[in-house]
XYZ file of C-alpha atoms in Angstrom:
759
model
C 122.824 95.825 85.409
C 120.753 95.349 88.566
C 123.815 95.540 90.788
C 124.948 98.653 88.920
C 121.512 100.229 89.412
C 121.627 99.463 93.146
C 125.049 101.086 93.373
C 123.820 104.219 91.555
C 120.739 104.506 93.781
C 122.847 103.968 96.898
C 125.326 106.688 95.978
C 122.597 109.104 94.898
C 120.795 108.635 98.215
C 124.048 109.425 100.033
C 124.684 112.629 98.037
C 124.839 115.792 100.117
C 122.914 117.989 97.655
C 121.112 117.974 94.319
C 124.126 119.234 92.376
C 126.118 116.234 93.569
C 123.231 113.928 92.570
C 123.458 115.117 88.969
C 127.259 114.821 88.886
C 127.083 111.266 90.253
C 124.400 110.224 87.760
C 126.346 111.253 84.663
C 129.591 109.813 85.995
C 128.168 106.456 87.072
C 125.888 105.928 84.051
C 128.792 106.663 81.714
C 130.917 104.066 83.527
C 128.229 101.375 83.617
C 127.234 101.788 79.960
C 130.866 102.150 78.838
C 130.052 105.109 76.651
C 131.813 108.321 75.716
C 129.373 110.767 77.273
C 126.441 111.065 79.642
C 124.482 114.296 80.196
C 121.370 115.501 82.009
C 119.120 118.229 80.589
C 116.505 119.704 82.938
C 113.415 121.730 82.124
C 113.544 125.415 83.098
C 110.079 127.030 83.382
C 111.573 130.535 83.287
C 113.053 129.975 79.797
C 110.654 127.231 78.658
C 113.643 125.165 77.569
C 115.751 122.149 78.521
C 119.099 123.197 79.995
C 122.293 121.153 80.075
C 122.848 120.812 83.856
C 125.448 118.040 84.189
C 127.781 116.202 81.829
C 130.641 113.738 81.765
C 132.123 113.866 78.277
C 130.986 117.219 76.901
C 132.710 120.512 77.565
C 132.015 121.218 81.299
C 131.965 124.975 80.573
C 128.774 124.492 78.544
C 126.794 123.417 81.646
C 124.008 125.896 82.303
C 124.583 127.624 78.938
C 123.020 125.233 76.400
C 119.233 125.680 76.119
C 116.960 123.585 73.883
C 113.262 124.158 73.243
C 110.872 121.212 73.477
C 111.204 120.625 69.726
C 114.839 121.597 69.231
C 117.496 118.964 68.693
C 117.300 115.311 69.625
C 116.920 116.224 73.299
C 113.860 118.313 72.454
C 112.470 115.415 70.404
C 112.807 113.010 73.353
C 111.046 115.565 75.586
C 108.188 116.272 73.156
C 107.540 112.589 72.442
C 108.044 111.559 76.090
C 109.705 108.337 74.915
C 113.275 107.045 74.403
C 115.100 107.653 71.114
C 117.938 105.349 70.065
C 120.023 106.354 66.999
C 123.069 104.671 65.530
C 123.860 107.698 63.329
C 122.589 110.780 65.168
C 123.780 113.348 62.601
C 121.586 111.782 59.914
C 118.414 112.554 61.865
C 116.553 115.720 60.761
C 116.241 116.907 64.372
C 119.972 116.787 65.027
C 121.217 120.179 66.269
C 124.887 121.088 66.569
C 126.239 123.129 69.490
C 129.976 123.724 69.062
C 130.430 124.861 72.674
C 129.558 121.359 73.905
C 132.191 119.542 71.868
C 129.356 117.371 70.570
C 130.868 116.896 67.105
C 132.934 114.028 68.503
C 129.844 111.885 69.138
C 127.809 109.955 66.542
C 125.491 107.501 68.378
C 122.679 108.817 70.590
C 120.358 107.333 73.233
C 118.040 109.607 75.192
C 115.369 108.788 77.794
C 112.789 111.236 79.206
C 112.698 111.920 82.939
C 108.976 111.937 83.818
C 107.198 112.572 87.122
C 103.400 112.670 87.378
C 103.051 112.838 83.561
C 105.336 115.874 83.382
C 108.665 115.715 81.511
C 111.238 117.130 83.930
C 114.286 116.490 81.773
C 116.204 114.147 79.483
C 119.031 111.724 80.307
C 121.393 111.208 77.364
C 124.321 108.909 76.529
C 126.386 109.229 73.364
C 129.216 107.303 71.710
C 132.079 108.539 69.528
C 131.782 105.573 67.150
C 128.701 104.226 65.424
C 126.902 102.132 68.012
C 123.416 100.774 68.246
C 122.600 100.661 71.962
C 120.858 97.330 72.579
C 117.493 96.779 74.277
C 118.991 96.043 77.702
C 121.000 99.293 77.595
C 117.926 101.269 76.557
C 115.913 99.685 79.379
C 118.689 100.472 81.854
C 118.699 104.161 80.888
C 114.892 104.315 81.182
C 115.143 102.695 84.638
C 117.750 105.203 85.812
C 115.570 108.049 84.463
C 112.580 106.752 86.427
C 114.687 106.650 89.597
C 116.017 110.147 88.929
C 112.504 111.582 88.383
C 111.566 111.450 92.060
C 114.828 113.122 93.101
C 114.318 115.951 90.594
C 110.672 116.409 91.633
C 111.786 116.716 95.263
C 114.497 119.227 94.289
C 111.874 121.203 92.387
C 109.566 121.236 95.410
C 112.288 122.326 97.829
C 113.684 125.042 95.550
C 117.060 123.343 94.957
C 116.306 122.935 91.261
C 115.400 126.598 90.857
C 118.608 127.659 92.616
C 120.653 125.399 90.330
C 118.926 126.665 87.168
C 119.162 130.313 88.256
C 122.316 130.621 90.424
C 122.539 134.371 89.820
C 119.090 134.894 91.314
C 119.658 136.344 94.787
C 116.006 136.871 95.708
C 114.276 133.824 97.145
C 110.870 133.520 95.532
C 107.887 132.139 97.312
C 107.611 128.366 97.357
C 104.321 126.472 97.516
C 104.371 123.037 99.142
C 101.296 120.803 98.748
C 100.049 118.646 101.605
C 96.820 117.108 102.892
C 94.208 119.658 103.999
C 93.354 118.465 107.506
C 91.663 121.335 109.371
C 90.046 124.286 107.561
C 91.089 127.897 107.828
C 93.936 130.189 106.819
C 96.784 131.553 108.947
C 99.830 133.760 108.438
C 102.583 133.386 111.005
C 106.193 132.779 111.976
C 107.584 129.247 111.916
C 108.677 127.542 115.113
C 110.295 124.190 114.302
C 109.427 121.431 116.761
C 112.225 118.838 116.833
C 112.060 115.204 117.826
C 114.476 114.144 120.590
C 117.835 112.719 119.461
C 116.833 112.667 115.794
C 119.704 113.987 113.689
C 117.509 114.687 110.660
C 114.999 116.564 112.805
C 117.424 119.276 113.913
C 116.582 122.650 112.331
C 119.364 124.924 111.051
C 119.523 127.743 113.605
C 121.981 130.596 113.991
C 123.083 132.026 117.353
C 124.813 135.164 118.522
C 126.584 133.713 121.595
C 129.073 131.339 119.942
C 131.142 131.000 123.134
C 128.159 129.510 124.976
C 127.539 127.067 122.112
C 131.214 126.049 122.038
C 131.120 125.346 125.770
C 127.860 123.414 125.397
C 129.330 121.270 122.634
C 132.593 120.523 124.473
C 130.601 119.469 127.548
C 128.436 117.113 125.475
C 131.571 115.621 123.856
C 133.208 114.925 127.210
C 130.037 113.294 128.563
C 129.786 111.068 125.485
C 133.460 110.077 125.703
C 132.935 109.125 129.345
C 129.942 106.954 128.358
C 131.904 105.194 125.600
C 134.879 104.479 127.864
C 132.519 103.089 130.508
C 130.848 100.901 127.881
C 134.263 99.701 126.746
C 135.071 98.558 130.289
C 131.832 96.592 130.594
C 132.792 94.663 127.443
C 136.061 93.332 128.848
C 136.004 89.502 128.534
C 132.857 89.800 126.388
C 134.409 91.160 123.185
C 137.796 90.559 121.613
C 140.497 93.250 121.686
C 139.914 93.868 117.962
C 136.178 94.365 118.492
C 136.704 96.610 121.509
C 139.114 98.748 119.459
C 136.038 100.296 117.813
C 135.253 102.133 121.053
C 138.639 103.843 120.866
C 137.864 104.820 117.259
C 134.605 106.442 118.391
C 136.407 108.483 121.053
C 138.996 109.675 118.526
C 136.218 110.709 116.107
C 135.053 113.188 118.745
C 138.453 114.881 119.003
C 139.104 118.388 117.720
C 141.167 117.135 114.771
C 138.331 114.895 113.555
C 134.515 115.345 113.535
C 134.703 117.502 116.633
C 136.901 119.993 114.836
C 134.486 120.265 111.908
C 131.670 121.041 114.337
C 133.686 123.684 116.175
C 134.336 125.442 112.841
C 130.615 125.550 112.027
C 129.775 126.888 115.493
C 132.320 129.678 115.024
C 130.495 130.518 111.761
C 127.395 131.217 113.852
C 125.478 127.923 113.888
C 124.118 126.523 117.133
C 125.804 123.386 118.505
C 122.909 121.062 117.608
C 122.719 122.287 114.013
C 126.479 122.091 113.505
C 126.733 118.603 115.018
C 123.834 117.159 113.012
C 125.166 118.555 109.708
C 128.646 117.134 110.266
C 127.379 113.715 111.383
C 124.911 113.444 108.493
C 127.741 114.272 106.099
C 129.881 111.451 107.524
C 126.933 109.039 107.374
C 126.486 109.847 103.666
C 130.207 109.311 103.115
C 130.201 105.856 104.711
C 127.016 104.807 102.900
C 128.584 105.654 99.535
C 131.641 103.439 100.106
C 132.080 100.294 97.992
C 133.392 98.157 100.838
C 130.507 96.420 102.629
C 132.250 96.555 106.030
C 132.810 100.312 105.767
C 129.217 100.881 104.606
C 128.021 99.173 107.778
C 129.983 101.696 109.839
C 127.419 104.350 108.849
C 125.079 102.978 111.518
C 127.866 103.312 114.118
C 128.393 106.966 113.185
C 124.630 107.522 113.423
C 124.544 105.982 116.897
C 127.441 108.175 117.993
C 125.646 111.205 116.565
C 122.483 110.473 118.529
C 124.406 110.069 121.770
C 126.010 113.506 121.497
C 122.769 115.109 120.295
C 120.902 113.736 123.306
C 123.347 115.508 125.638
C 123.103 118.715 123.611
C 119.314 118.644 123.858
C 119.411 117.960 127.596
C 121.635 120.992 128.129
C 119.608 123.269 125.863
C 117.753 126.099 127.557
C 114.096 125.658 126.635
C 112.557 128.355 124.523
C 110.336 130.632 126.583
C 109.453 133.369 124.098
C 107.192 132.419 121.206
C 105.850 134.530 118.331
C 102.308 135.784 118.847
C 101.173 133.993 115.702
C 103.355 130.925 115.524
C 103.126 128.140 112.963
C 104.183 124.839 114.504
C 106.155 122.779 111.972
C 107.791 119.408 112.529
C 108.527 116.110 110.850
C 105.898 114.150 112.749
C 103.968 116.282 115.218
C 101.870 114.705 117.949
C 99.769 115.958 120.856
C 102.944 115.903 122.968
C 104.283 118.713 120.743
C 101.970 121.105 122.602
C 103.663 120.357 125.935
C 105.997 123.373 125.966
C 104.054 125.625 123.593
C 101.415 128.204 124.612
C 98.271 127.076 122.783
C 96.949 130.630 122.503
C 99.948 131.541 120.313
C 99.467 128.727 117.801
C 98.070 130.053 114.508
C 98.554 126.894 112.422
C 99.935 123.346 112.487
C 102.049 121.742 109.746
C 103.463 118.214 109.821
C 105.690 116.617 107.188
C 104.264 113.190 107.985
C 100.751 112.152 108.949
C 97.274 112.229 107.466
C 93.795 113.670 108.011
C 93.180 110.912 110.540
C 96.322 111.591 112.571
C 95.724 112.643 116.154
C 97.269 116.052 115.453
C 94.826 116.636 112.589
C 91.874 115.673 114.782
C 93.194 118.036 117.440
C 93.549 120.842 114.888
C 89.938 120.431 113.777
C 88.765 120.293 117.382
C 90.549 123.496 118.386
C 89.798 125.238 115.108
C 93.451 125.699 114.085
C 94.268 125.485 110.350
C 96.218 122.257 109.884
C 98.080 120.700 106.964
C 99.557 117.201 107.215
C 101.740 115.156 104.878
C 103.778 118.038 103.382
C 106.438 115.547 102.348
C 108.678 117.911 100.331
C 108.759 120.714 102.901
C 112.367 121.612 103.905
C 111.081 122.114 107.434
C 114.464 122.079 109.154
C 115.470 125.293 107.375
C 112.306 127.275 108.051
C 112.684 128.348 111.690
C 111.748 132.024 111.929
C 110.396 132.235 108.348
C 107.056 133.839 107.528
C 104.606 131.372 105.994
C 100.977 131.120 104.923
C 99.112 127.938 105.862
C 95.982 127.258 103.815
C 94.005 124.556 105.593
C 91.361 124.594 102.839
C 93.640 123.580 99.976
C 96.444 121.908 101.962
C 99.120 124.377 100.838
C 102.036 125.816 102.800
C 103.511 128.954 101.206
C 107.026 130.002 102.254
C 108.349 133.554 101.691
C 105.072 134.764 100.144
C 104.959 137.832 97.911
C 103.380 141.006 99.301
C 100.432 140.650 96.911
C 99.763 137.121 98.154
C 100.059 138.229 101.766
C 97.502 140.952 101.151
C 95.124 138.524 99.429
C 95.320 136.009 102.288
C 95.035 138.753 104.917
C 91.815 139.823 103.222
C 90.625 136.200 103.160
C 91.282 135.833 106.900
C 89.295 139.013 107.532
C 86.403 137.761 105.381
C 86.389 134.398 107.167
C 86.134 136.166 110.515
C 83.162 138.169 109.230
C 81.561 134.983 107.897
C 82.095 133.169 111.220
C 80.472 136.050 113.103
C 77.565 136.004 110.666
C 77.136 132.238 110.964
C 77.011 132.450 114.764
C 73.555 133.991 114.373
C 72.299 130.606 113.099
C 73.321 128.679 116.230
C 69.850 128.496 117.778
C 67.933 128.323 114.506
C 66.664 124.961 113.194
C 68.197 123.326 110.147
C 65.127 123.403 107.914
C 65.265 123.603 104.115
C 63.632 126.409 102.165
C 60.604 124.151 101.607
C 60.274 123.022 105.220
C 62.191 119.708 105.470
C 64.232 119.159 108.637
C 67.802 117.824 108.487
C 69.472 116.907 111.779
C 73.053 118.156 112.139
C 75.192 116.105 114.492
C 78.907 116.216 115.215
C 81.954 113.980 115.077
C 83.961 114.341 118.269
C 86.415 112.672 120.604
C 87.994 115.468 122.619
C 86.479 117.523 125.438
C 87.379 120.773 123.673
C 85.730 119.509 120.477
C 82.575 118.594 122.386
C 82.321 122.029 124.012
C 82.613 123.683 120.594
C 79.931 121.316 119.263
C 77.440 122.378 121.910
C 78.205 126.036 121.240
C 77.360 125.473 117.568
C 73.970 123.924 118.306
C 74.719 120.255 117.561
C 71.676 118.002 117.903
C 73.690 114.944 118.873
C 76.948 113.069 118.345
C 77.000 110.929 115.225
C 80.532 109.687 115.812
C 82.478 109.673 119.064
C 85.993 108.355 118.418
C 86.683 106.085 121.372
C 90.271 105.503 120.240
C 91.232 108.945 121.582
C 91.551 107.739 125.228
C 93.614 104.809 123.929
C 95.970 107.192 122.114
C 96.502 109.325 125.217
C 98.133 106.531 127.237
C 101.161 104.258 126.916
C 98.971 101.184 127.591
C 95.394 100.042 127.162
C 93.124 102.143 129.410
C 91.375 100.281 132.210
C 87.621 99.798 132.279
C 87.225 102.528 134.890
C 89.423 104.988 132.979
C 87.316 104.421 129.899
C 84.068 104.683 131.846
C 85.031 108.104 133.219
C 85.973 109.434 129.765
C 82.759 108.141 128.188
C 80.598 109.343 131.080
C 81.928 112.875 130.706
C 80.796 113.044 127.078
C 77.468 111.354 127.704
C 76.711 113.831 130.493
C 77.870 116.779 128.400
C 75.396 115.994 125.603
C 72.525 114.485 127.632
C 69.748 113.994 126.710
C 71.087 114.136 123.127
C 72.299 110.843 121.663
C 76.020 110.090 121.719
C 77.017 107.472 119.131
C 80.212 105.795 120.340
C 82.196 103.930 117.711
C 83.975 100.933 119.185
C 87.776 100.881 119.022
C 88.794 101.603 115.431
C 92.550 101.111 115.101
C 94.608 99.749 112.252
C 95.001 101.293 108.818
C 96.790 104.562 109.575
C 95.755 104.609 113.261
C 98.238 102.618 115.329
C 98.628 102.525 119.079
C 102.290 102.890 120.114
C 101.938 100.010 122.575
C 100.029 97.796 120.117
C 101.885 98.178 116.808
C 100.386 96.593 113.708
C 102.856 96.108 110.876
C 101.272 95.099 107.593
C 102.140 95.613 103.934
C 98.603 96.780 103.158
C 97.111 98.056 106.431
C 93.903 99.491 104.939
C 92.982 96.024 103.697
C 94.278 94.307 106.774
C 93.673 93.898 110.474
C 91.611 96.888 111.540
C 88.344 98.026 113.130
C 85.916 95.287 114.158
C 88.360 92.602 113.017
C 90.762 93.486 115.832
C 87.942 93.743 118.369
C 86.609 90.286 117.511
C 90.111 88.781 117.577
C 90.743 90.409 120.971
C 87.510 90.050 122.966
C 89.416 90.862 126.172
C 89.819 94.424 124.802
C 86.387 94.646 123.171
C 84.385 93.362 126.163
C 86.095 95.776 128.572
C 85.249 98.671 126.275
C 81.620 97.594 125.934
C 81.306 97.293 129.726
C 82.795 100.790 130.177
C 80.382 102.283 127.622
C 77.270 100.727 129.115
C 78.230 101.460 132.708
C 78.897 105.082 131.689
C 75.355 105.364 130.303
C 73.600 104.353 133.539
C 70.935 106.908 134.449
C 71.462 108.802 131.177
C 70.581 106.172 128.575
C 71.680 108.338 125.647
C 74.296 105.871 124.377
C 74.346 104.316 120.912
C 77.063 101.859 119.906
C 78.526 101.915 116.392
C 80.547 99.006 114.929
C 83.260 100.013 112.386
C 84.454 98.226 109.249
C 81.611 95.712 109.034
C 82.120 93.743 105.822
C 79.869 90.689 106.275
C 76.882 89.366 108.220
C 78.749 86.797 110.418
C 81.080 89.587 111.581
C 78.116 91.725 112.602
C 76.349 88.849 114.346
C 79.497 87.958 116.314
C 79.820 91.554 117.518
C 76.120 91.726 118.444
C 76.414 88.518 120.439
C 79.233 90.027 122.539
C 77.224 93.231 123.073
C 74.198 91.252 124.312
C 76.526 89.184 126.517
C 77.875 92.318 128.225
C 74.395 93.794 128.642
C 73.109 90.603 130.310
C 76.129 90.461 132.629
C 75.683 94.067 133.756
C 71.910 94.021 134.194
C 71.157 90.457 135.314
C 74.316 89.497 137.198
C 75.628 92.843 138.500
C 72.382 94.758 138.946
C 73.071 97.862 136.805
C 69.969 99.803 135.760
C 70.793 100.295 132.079
C 68.629 100.453 128.996
C 69.860 98.402 126.056
C 71.618 100.925 123.779
C 70.834 101.149 120.085
C 73.468 99.332 118.041
C 74.468 100.333 114.517
C 76.856 99.271 111.774
C 79.163 101.514 109.788
C 78.851 101.202 106.033
C 82.316 101.983 104.739
C 83.376 99.020 102.590
C 81.864 98.103 99.198
C 80.817 94.635 100.427
C 78.471 96.258 102.946
C 76.817 98.313 100.188
C 75.795 95.153 98.361
C 74.451 93.546 101.544
C 72.803 96.671 102.861
C 69.376 95.133 103.480
C 70.786 92.049 105.244
C 72.810 94.318 107.545
C 70.005 96.852 108.023
C 67.522 94.301 109.337
C 69.962 93.185 112.074
C 70.713 96.600 113.606
C 68.911 99.638 115.006
C 70.594 102.112 112.666
C 73.261 102.487 109.976
C 75.961 105.136 109.614
C 77.872 105.743 106.388
C 81.583 106.529 106.675
C 82.140 108.308 103.360
C 85.903 108.707 103.888
C 86.728 105.007 103.756
C 83.830 104.161 101.429
C 85.163 106.610 98.830
C 88.697 105.360 99.350
C 87.741 101.720 98.851
C 85.364 102.316 95.933
C 87.941 104.352 94.011
C 90.999 102.345 95.143
C 92.618 105.638 96.178
C 94.509 106.376 99.386
C 93.468 109.976 100.014
C 96.580 110.512 102.154
C 98.932 109.534 99.323
C 99.864 112.759 97.483
C 100.607 110.801 94.294
C 96.964 109.794 93.859
C 95.091 112.162 96.189
C 93.704 114.135 93.242
C 91.786 110.995 92.170
C 89.905 110.946 95.494
C 86.559 112.719 95.236
C 83.343 112.027 97.107
C 81.400 113.465 94.137
C 82.540 110.591 91.922
C 79.494 109.075 90.157
C 80.333 105.638 91.602
C 80.260 107.043 95.134
C 76.932 108.801 94.537
C 75.396 105.605 93.157
C 76.659 103.608 96.137
C 75.166 106.195 98.525
C 71.826 105.986 96.696
C 71.852 102.188 97.057
C 72.549 102.526 100.795
C 69.771 105.069 101.308
C 67.224 103.007 99.370
C 68.264 99.760 101.079
C 67.990 101.238 104.573
C 64.618 102.787 103.738
C 63.423 99.401 102.470
C 64.092 97.906 105.914
C 62.800 101.005 107.792
C 66.270 101.391 109.374
C 67.467 104.934 110.189
C 70.655 105.870 108.312
C 73.061 108.785 108.808
C 76.352 109.977 107.306
C 79.380 110.671 109.495
C 82.151 111.186 106.913
C 83.784 114.388 105.673
C 81.272 114.635 102.835
C 78.580 115.572 105.359
C 80.575 118.619 106.461
C 80.999 120.002 102.952
C 78.252 122.412 101.774
C 77.934 120.786 98.334
C 78.248 117.297 99.816
C 75.504 118.064 102.331
C 73.103 119.170 99.588
C 73.754 115.978 97.617
C 73.332 113.791 100.710
C 70.037 115.454 101.563
C 68.828 114.814 98.012
C 69.977 111.186 98.279
C 67.646 110.713 101.240
C 69.896 111.173 104.266
C 68.298 113.229 107.038
C 71.026 112.998 109.700
C 74.451 114.429 108.849
C 77.360 114.293 111.281
C 80.461 116.447 110.814
C 83.266 118.390 112.487
C 81.889 121.160 114.682
C 83.788 123.766 112.638
C 81.670 122.926 109.565
C 78.260 122.698 111.229
C 77.099 126.285 110.787
C 78.302 126.437 107.166
C 76.226 123.370 106.336
C 73.225 124.755 108.213
C 73.497 128.037 106.302
C 73.332 126.396 102.885
C 70.643 123.838 103.730
C 68.384 126.611 105.055
C 68.608 128.372 101.684
C 68.164 125.360 99.384
C 64.867 123.531 98.878
C 64.644 119.739 98.805
C 62.938 120.036 95.417
C 65.892 122.000 94.030
C 68.414 119.572 95.551
C 66.574 116.550 94.118
C 66.547 118.111 90.641
C 70.281 118.793 90.862
C 70.903 115.182 91.955
C 68.966 113.852 88.964
C 71.142 115.975 86.682
C 74.510 115.016 88.178
C 73.704 111.297 88.357
C 73.932 111.305 84.542
C 77.385 112.918 84.504
C 80.548 110.903 83.690
C 83.080 112.173 86.221
C 83.559 113.903 89.568
C 84.776 117.215 88.142
C 81.635 117.560 86.008
C 79.461 116.876 89.055
C 81.391 119.366 91.158
C 81.329 122.164 88.595
C 77.602 121.702 87.981
C 76.764 121.804 91.701
C 79.032 124.771 92.354
C 77.546 126.761 89.477
C 73.986 125.995 90.588
C 74.547 126.788 94.276
C 77.067 129.632 94.162
C 74.522 132.376 94.661
C 75.800 135.774 95.890
C 74.628 135.149 99.451
C 76.189 131.653 99.504
C 79.522 132.282 97.729
C 81.608 132.588 100.930
C 80.498 129.118 102.057
C 82.350 127.414 99.212
C 85.875 128.627 99.969
C 88.268 125.714 100.032
C 85.603 123.055 99.531
C 86.389 120.246 97.120
C 85.916 117.055 99.163
C 89.430 115.945 98.202
């Protein structure tokens, strides 16, 4: 059974479209289970019924015509119960329903398994037998396993619109599609998609049409000839190194490029109006799927050879491509995995929004989006990005949604929201020079999280009182090697000077988890619980000591540096780091003669272990800083960047609030200053709760600073404390959130809550 399952999964993964997936499933399951029929019924929201969408054994003309409600027939019973049903004599069951158009009267035994994704029944997979047959436990388990595998494929087809097109083939109008992702930089934008492709990546080639087919034909033929020349040259270098039989493969590759083979298929697509890159990638990907679906192991391995050949030709096509010079005024950059390099050939002033299929809130592109103030959504895994070039989309950086082909009503609503946000931003600007003092006279210091020069300039414009978190990994990400001590010193000096005399809290190198350096890859099965933050720095003192030297040298004459140690989980770890800091300070001042004041040193509280040792840690440092992003993630065992569980992540969770109270009380008990530098601090509701919990320094993205100031100036500490007492008794995050929102959503504060949910 396991080998059969592997074969089914392999062939399904190689299918060219969703329709073929369904046809393969029913055919292969029927063969493996040696039964008379296999069918797939899928849920149709438009008819609120389960529709027969593929069958091997029933009348094929009934596909798309048989509809069952959630309680109609045995299929409806499986769907309503959300569990398998195994019947030796199906007709004897009271739920049996007869549909003559299916030819179902020939079948007596029935086994159905629900297809479930995220608690939602998407369909039912059914096998039936002409004779009386009790399907055994292993067969039932096999069908359930196949259904579980199929669920993800159907969910993806639903997200991309393929399922809707299959259920409603007569529907010519393309309805709007909403694709969820990870909200990474706030704001809303409406614009035209420009797809940013990765070099020589066949799957990253968007489907584009062209008007000058002759130019594309010439471009393709030139790329083919260059590739053939390369292959023949490679063949010659392998003389006396490979056998004649092995070298014969090179001749096969050359023949595959001829007009009567793959080359001919590409030429046909170009003549239909597709650009050379699009045509080539589609043909090659089709051949790769074909090879991967073959039973013979040797032929399956040839898929990688076809892929290599495809990349070679694509590289030449991309080299010859005339770079785009005209961009839409409001362009939405979309790509599979965007990076800072994606901005190289794009006018920044035209960029209205950023969308990346891969990545998280902590990706460099997301940080850049927040710094520049461009709405950004990362991790939109189901987005059919390659087919969106030139499409109009809405990007909602508050909720993490990307809306393709929006209705006029939705466009009007979002246009109005953009207008209102501009009015709000203009209104908030008036608060820049005003102090952040509560309605009853308590001061809360608002600092910023930064790492880019542009971000820092925006922070100063917003009236930031200091830097609570400077991400020192940014200079490391900008290079293809570790930056030298002097390169680091210059980068740090620039920020220290920019904010002087305000404090700049520099977090030491925090890589690992989802932040990898390309020249220092860390491959782990569970990176968030692995080698990251201070653990790497202590294991590599040659990196850590250079960074500490650069920081301290950069602070000479300014003395506004504070050093923050990330991912501290125990006392020995902290003491080891402190020892190295004191070592560097002694070297610089006593041996090298630098006139530097010893910077304040703090520890980040972002793992549960640190919460329960808060007083031991507090008495060893000058200050503490709470990273609510990781603390929430670790306390709730939820990866906020994983869309499957992201809805379980909430900084208002009672466990998180209780941990924050313990931190605040522990730090106060040791008279150690404590701040918050996570996303919770930049959320209006989160800021009110943190103030009530006893935190008086909040550090956030510059784009959120004025919103937080606006709400704190209109809420009294007495009111906030009363609200905290009420929510600390509540059982779940949603209850806390609703209570806070209801209490604080006054008419003059309503606009501040748009898109806030701390998810």
